[in-house]
PDB file of C-alpha atoms and ligand atoms in Angstrom:
ATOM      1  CA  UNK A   1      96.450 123.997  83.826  1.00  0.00           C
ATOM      2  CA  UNK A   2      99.697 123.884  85.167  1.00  0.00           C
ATOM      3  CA  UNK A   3     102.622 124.664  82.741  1.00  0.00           C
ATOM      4  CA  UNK A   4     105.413 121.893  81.736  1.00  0.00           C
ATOM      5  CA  UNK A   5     108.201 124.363  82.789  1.00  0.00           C
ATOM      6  CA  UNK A   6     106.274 124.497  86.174  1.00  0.00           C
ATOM      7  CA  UNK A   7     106.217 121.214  86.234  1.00  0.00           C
ATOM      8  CA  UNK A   8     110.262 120.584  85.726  1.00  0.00           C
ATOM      9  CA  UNK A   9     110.805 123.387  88.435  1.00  0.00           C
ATOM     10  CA  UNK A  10     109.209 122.202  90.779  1.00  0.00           C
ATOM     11  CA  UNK A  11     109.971 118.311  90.434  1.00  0.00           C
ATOM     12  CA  UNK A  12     113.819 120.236  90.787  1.00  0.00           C
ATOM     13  CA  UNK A  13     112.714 121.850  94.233  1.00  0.00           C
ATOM     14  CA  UNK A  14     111.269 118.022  95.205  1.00  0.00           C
ATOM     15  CA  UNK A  15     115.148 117.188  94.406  1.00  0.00           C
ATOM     16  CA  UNK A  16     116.210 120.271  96.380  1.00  0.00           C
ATOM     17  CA  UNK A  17     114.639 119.400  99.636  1.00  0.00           C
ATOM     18  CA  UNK A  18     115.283 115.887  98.960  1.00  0.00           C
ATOM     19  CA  UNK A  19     118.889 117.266  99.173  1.00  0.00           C
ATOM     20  CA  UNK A  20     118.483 119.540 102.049  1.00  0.00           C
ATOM     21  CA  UNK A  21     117.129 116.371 103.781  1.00  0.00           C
ATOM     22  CA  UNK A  22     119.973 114.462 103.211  1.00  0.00           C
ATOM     23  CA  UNK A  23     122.362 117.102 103.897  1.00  0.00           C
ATOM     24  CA  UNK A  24     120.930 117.643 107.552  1.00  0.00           C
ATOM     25  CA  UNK A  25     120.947 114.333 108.398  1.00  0.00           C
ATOM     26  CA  UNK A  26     124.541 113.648 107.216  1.00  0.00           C
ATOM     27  CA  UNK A  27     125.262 116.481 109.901  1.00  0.00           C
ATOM     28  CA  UNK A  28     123.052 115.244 112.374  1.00  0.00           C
ATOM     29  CA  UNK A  29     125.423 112.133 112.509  1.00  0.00           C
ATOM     30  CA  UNK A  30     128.138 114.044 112.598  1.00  0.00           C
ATOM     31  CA  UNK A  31     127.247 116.155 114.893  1.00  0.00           C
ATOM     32  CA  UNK A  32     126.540 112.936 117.007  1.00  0.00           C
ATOM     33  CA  UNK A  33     130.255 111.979 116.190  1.00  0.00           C
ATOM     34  CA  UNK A  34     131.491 115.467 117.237  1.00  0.00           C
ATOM     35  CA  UNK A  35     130.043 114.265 121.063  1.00  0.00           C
ATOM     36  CA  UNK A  36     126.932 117.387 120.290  1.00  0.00           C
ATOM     37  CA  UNK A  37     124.063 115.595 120.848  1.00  0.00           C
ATOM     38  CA  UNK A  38     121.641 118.677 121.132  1.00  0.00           C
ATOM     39  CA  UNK A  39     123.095 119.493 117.199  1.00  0.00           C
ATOM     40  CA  UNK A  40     122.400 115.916 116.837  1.00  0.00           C
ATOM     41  CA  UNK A  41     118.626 115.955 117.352  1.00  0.00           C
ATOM     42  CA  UNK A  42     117.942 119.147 116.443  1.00  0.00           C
ATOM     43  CA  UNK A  43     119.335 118.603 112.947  1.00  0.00           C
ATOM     44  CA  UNK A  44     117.567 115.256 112.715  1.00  0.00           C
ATOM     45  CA  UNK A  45     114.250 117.036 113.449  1.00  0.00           C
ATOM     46  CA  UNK A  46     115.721 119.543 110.372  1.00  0.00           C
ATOM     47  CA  UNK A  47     116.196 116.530 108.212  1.00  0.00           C
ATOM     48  CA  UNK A  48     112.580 115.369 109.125  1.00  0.00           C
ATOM     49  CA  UNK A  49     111.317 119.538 108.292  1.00  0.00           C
ATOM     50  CA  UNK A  50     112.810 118.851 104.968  1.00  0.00           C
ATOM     51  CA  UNK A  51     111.182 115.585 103.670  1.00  0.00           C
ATOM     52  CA  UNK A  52     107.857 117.383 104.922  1.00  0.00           C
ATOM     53  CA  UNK A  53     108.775 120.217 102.463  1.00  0.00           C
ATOM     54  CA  UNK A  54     109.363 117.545  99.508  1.00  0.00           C
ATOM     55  CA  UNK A  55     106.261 115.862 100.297  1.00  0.00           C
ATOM     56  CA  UNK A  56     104.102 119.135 100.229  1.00  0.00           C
ATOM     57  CA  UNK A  57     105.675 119.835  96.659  1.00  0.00           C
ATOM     58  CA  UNK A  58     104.769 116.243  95.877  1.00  0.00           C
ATOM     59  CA  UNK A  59     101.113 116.182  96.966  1.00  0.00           C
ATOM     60  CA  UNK A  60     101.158 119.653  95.531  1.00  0.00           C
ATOM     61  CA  UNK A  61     101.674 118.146  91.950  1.00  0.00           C
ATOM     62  CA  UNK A  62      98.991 115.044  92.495  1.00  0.00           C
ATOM     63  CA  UNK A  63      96.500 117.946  93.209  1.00  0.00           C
ATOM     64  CA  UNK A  64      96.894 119.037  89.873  1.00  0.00           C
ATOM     65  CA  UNK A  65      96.997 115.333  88.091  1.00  0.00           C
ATOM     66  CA  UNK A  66     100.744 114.858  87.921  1.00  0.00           C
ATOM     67  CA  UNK A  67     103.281 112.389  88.608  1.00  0.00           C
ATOM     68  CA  UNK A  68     106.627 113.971  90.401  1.00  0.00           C
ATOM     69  CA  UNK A  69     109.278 112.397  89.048  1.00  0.00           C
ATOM     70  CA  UNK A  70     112.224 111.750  91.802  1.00  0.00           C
ATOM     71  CA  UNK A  71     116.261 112.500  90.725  1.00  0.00           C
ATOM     72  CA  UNK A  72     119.117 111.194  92.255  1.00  0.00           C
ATOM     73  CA  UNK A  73     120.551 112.807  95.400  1.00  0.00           C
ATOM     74  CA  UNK A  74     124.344 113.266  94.572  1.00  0.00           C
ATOM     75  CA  UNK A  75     127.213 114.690  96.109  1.00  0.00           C
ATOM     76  CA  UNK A  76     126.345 115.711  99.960  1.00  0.00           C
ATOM     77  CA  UNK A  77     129.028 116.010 102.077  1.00  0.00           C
ATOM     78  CA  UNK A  78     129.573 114.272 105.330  1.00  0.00           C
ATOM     79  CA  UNK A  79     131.887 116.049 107.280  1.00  0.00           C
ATOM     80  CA  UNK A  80     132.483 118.759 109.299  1.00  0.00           C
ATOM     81  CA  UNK A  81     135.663 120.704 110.880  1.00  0.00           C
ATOM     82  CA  UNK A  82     133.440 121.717 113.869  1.00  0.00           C
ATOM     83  CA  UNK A  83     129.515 122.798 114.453  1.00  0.00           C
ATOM     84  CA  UNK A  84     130.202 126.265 113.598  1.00  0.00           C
ATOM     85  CA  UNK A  85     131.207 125.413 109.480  1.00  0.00           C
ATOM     86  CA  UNK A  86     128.191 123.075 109.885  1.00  0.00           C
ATOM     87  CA  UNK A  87     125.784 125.437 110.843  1.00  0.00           C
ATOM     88  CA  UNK A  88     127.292 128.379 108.772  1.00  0.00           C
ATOM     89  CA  UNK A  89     127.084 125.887 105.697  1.00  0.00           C
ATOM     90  CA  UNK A  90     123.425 124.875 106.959  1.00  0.00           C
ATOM     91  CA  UNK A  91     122.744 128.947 106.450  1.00  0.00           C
ATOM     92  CA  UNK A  92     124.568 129.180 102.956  1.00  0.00           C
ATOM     93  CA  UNK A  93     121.876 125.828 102.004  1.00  0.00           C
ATOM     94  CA  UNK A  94     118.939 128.005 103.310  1.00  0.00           C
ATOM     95  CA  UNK A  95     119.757 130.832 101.200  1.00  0.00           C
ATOM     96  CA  UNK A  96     120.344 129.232  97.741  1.00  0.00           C
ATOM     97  CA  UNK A  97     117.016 127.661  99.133  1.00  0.00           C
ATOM     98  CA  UNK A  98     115.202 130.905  99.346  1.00  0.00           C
ATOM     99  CA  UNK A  99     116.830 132.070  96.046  1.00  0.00           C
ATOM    100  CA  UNK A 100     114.819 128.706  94.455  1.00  0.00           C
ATOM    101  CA  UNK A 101     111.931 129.639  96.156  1.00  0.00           C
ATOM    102  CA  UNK A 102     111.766 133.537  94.553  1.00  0.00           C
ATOM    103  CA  UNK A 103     112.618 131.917  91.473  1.00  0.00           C
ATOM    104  CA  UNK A 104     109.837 130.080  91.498  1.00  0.00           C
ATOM    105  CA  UNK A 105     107.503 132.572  92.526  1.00  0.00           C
ATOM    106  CA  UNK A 106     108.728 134.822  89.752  1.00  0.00           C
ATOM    107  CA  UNK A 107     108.137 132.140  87.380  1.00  0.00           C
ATOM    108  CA  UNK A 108     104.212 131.770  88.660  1.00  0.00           C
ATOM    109  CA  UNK A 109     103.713 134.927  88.603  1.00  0.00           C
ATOM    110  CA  UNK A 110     104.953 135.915  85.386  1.00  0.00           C
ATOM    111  CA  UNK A 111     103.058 132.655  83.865  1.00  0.00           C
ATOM    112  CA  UNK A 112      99.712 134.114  85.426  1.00  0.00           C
ATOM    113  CA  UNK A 113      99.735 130.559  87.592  1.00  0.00           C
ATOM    114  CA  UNK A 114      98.114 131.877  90.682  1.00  0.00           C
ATOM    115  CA  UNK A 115      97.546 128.516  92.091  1.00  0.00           C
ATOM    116  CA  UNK A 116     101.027 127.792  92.073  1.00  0.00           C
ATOM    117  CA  UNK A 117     101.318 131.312  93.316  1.00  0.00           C
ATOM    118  CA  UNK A 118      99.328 130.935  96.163  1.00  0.00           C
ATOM    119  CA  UNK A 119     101.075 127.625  97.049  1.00  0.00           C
ATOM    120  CA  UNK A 120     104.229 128.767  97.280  1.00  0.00           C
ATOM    121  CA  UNK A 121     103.472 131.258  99.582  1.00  0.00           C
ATOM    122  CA  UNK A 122     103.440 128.877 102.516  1.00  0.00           C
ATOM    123  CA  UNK A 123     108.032 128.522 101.559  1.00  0.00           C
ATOM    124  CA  UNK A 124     107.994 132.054 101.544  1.00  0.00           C
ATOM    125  CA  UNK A 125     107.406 132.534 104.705  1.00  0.00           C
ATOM    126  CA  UNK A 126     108.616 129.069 106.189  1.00  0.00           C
ATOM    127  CA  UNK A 127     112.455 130.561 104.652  1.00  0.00           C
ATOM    128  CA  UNK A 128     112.026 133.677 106.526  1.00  0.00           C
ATOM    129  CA  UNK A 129     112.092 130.966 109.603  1.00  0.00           C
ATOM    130  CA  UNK A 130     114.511 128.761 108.161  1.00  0.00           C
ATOM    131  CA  UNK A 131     117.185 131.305 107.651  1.00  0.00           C
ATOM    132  CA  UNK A 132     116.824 133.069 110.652  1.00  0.00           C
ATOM    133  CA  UNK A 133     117.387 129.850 113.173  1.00  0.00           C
ATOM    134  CA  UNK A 134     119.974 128.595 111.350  1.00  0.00           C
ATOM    135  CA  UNK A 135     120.981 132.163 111.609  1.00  0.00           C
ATOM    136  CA  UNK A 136     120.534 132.154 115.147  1.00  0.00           C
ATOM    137  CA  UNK A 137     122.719 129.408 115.709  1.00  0.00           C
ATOM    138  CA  UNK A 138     125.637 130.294 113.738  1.00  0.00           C
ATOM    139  CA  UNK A 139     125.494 133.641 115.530  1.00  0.00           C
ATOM    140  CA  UNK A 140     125.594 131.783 119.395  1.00  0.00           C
ATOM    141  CA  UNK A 141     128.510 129.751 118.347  1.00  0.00           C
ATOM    142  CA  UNK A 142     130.533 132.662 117.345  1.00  0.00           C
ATOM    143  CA  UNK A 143     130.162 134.378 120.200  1.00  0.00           C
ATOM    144  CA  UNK A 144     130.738 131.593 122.730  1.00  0.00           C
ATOM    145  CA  UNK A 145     133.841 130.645 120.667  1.00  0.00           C
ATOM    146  CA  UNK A 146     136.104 128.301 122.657  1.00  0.00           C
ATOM    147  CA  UNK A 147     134.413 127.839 126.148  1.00  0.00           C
ATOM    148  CA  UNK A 148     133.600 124.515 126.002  1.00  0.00           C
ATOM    149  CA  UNK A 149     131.171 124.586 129.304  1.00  0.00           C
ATOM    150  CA  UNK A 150     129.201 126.762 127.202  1.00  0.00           C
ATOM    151  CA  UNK A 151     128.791 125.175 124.025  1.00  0.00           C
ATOM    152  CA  UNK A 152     127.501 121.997 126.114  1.00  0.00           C
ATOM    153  CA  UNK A 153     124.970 124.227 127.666  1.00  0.00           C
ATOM    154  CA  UNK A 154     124.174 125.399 124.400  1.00  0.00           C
ATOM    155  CA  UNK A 155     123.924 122.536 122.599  1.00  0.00           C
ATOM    156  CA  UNK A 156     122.325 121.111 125.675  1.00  0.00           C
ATOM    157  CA  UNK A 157     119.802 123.458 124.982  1.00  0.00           C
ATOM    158  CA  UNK A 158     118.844 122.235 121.623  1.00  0.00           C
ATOM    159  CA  UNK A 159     117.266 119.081 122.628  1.00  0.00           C
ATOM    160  CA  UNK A 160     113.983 121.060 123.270  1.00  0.00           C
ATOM    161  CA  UNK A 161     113.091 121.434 119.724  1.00  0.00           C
ATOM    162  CA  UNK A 162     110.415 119.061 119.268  1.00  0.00           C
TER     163      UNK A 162
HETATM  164 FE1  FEO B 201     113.055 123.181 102.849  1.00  0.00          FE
HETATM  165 FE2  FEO B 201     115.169 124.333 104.774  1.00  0.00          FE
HETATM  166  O1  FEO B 201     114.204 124.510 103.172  1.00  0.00           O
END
């Protein structure tokens, strides 16, 4: 039996990636308007990540005989000053995203809800991957700084992620 609190928490982590989905693909398009069409698609493909993580929650529930209940999706921002404050707020999301995630496994843990235990492990290792590429990329754009015939490799070089 899965707890009511449980419940709420996790419909709020539905809303969460919901968010996270939203937010990428606001910066996929601007990326696109910043001419960076490697951020472009490989945020997209983020923003695609995300709804997978919001339907996993949401089959998750239906598993154990409940309804999720969607929220609005309020307040995401839209632009950018360049790809670097995109992709350093993109890390900043993926922490407070990891935070959630603990949280949550605290809260299973501590309600003896092994099953939601056990389910969650799957974000707790997908957020070790999540915060390290977003990780990655924030640290390449600080070190190739202003050489533009760089950054287009780069970014060139982000239309592989499939
Ligand atoms: Fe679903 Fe990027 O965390």
């Amino acid at each position: 039996m899965i707890s009511k609190k449980m419940i709420d928490d996790i419909n709020a982590q539905i809303n969460a990636e919901m968010y996270a989905a939203q937010l990428y693909l606001a910066m996929s398009i601007d990326a696109w308007r910043m001419g960076c069409r490697g951020m472009n698609h490989w945020l997209r493909k983020q923003h695609e990540e995300e709804m997978q993580h919001a339907y996993k929650f949401i089959d998750y529930l239906e598993s154990r005989h409940v309804e999720a209940e969607l929220a609005d999706i309020t307040d995401v921002p839209k632009k950018w000053k360049s790809p670097k404050e995109m992709f350093e707020q993109a890390l900043e999301h993926e922490r407070k995203i990891t935070e959630r995630i603990d949280a949550l496994c605290r809260a299973a843990m501590s309600e003896g809800d092994y099953a939601t235990f056990h389910f969650l492990q799957y974000f707790v290792g997908e957020q070790v991957e999540e915060e390290a590429s977003a990780m990655e990329i924030v640290d390449t754009l600080k070190c190739l700084g202003d050489d533009i015939a760089a950054l287009y490799a780069y970014d060139t070089s982000l239309l592989a992620r499939e």
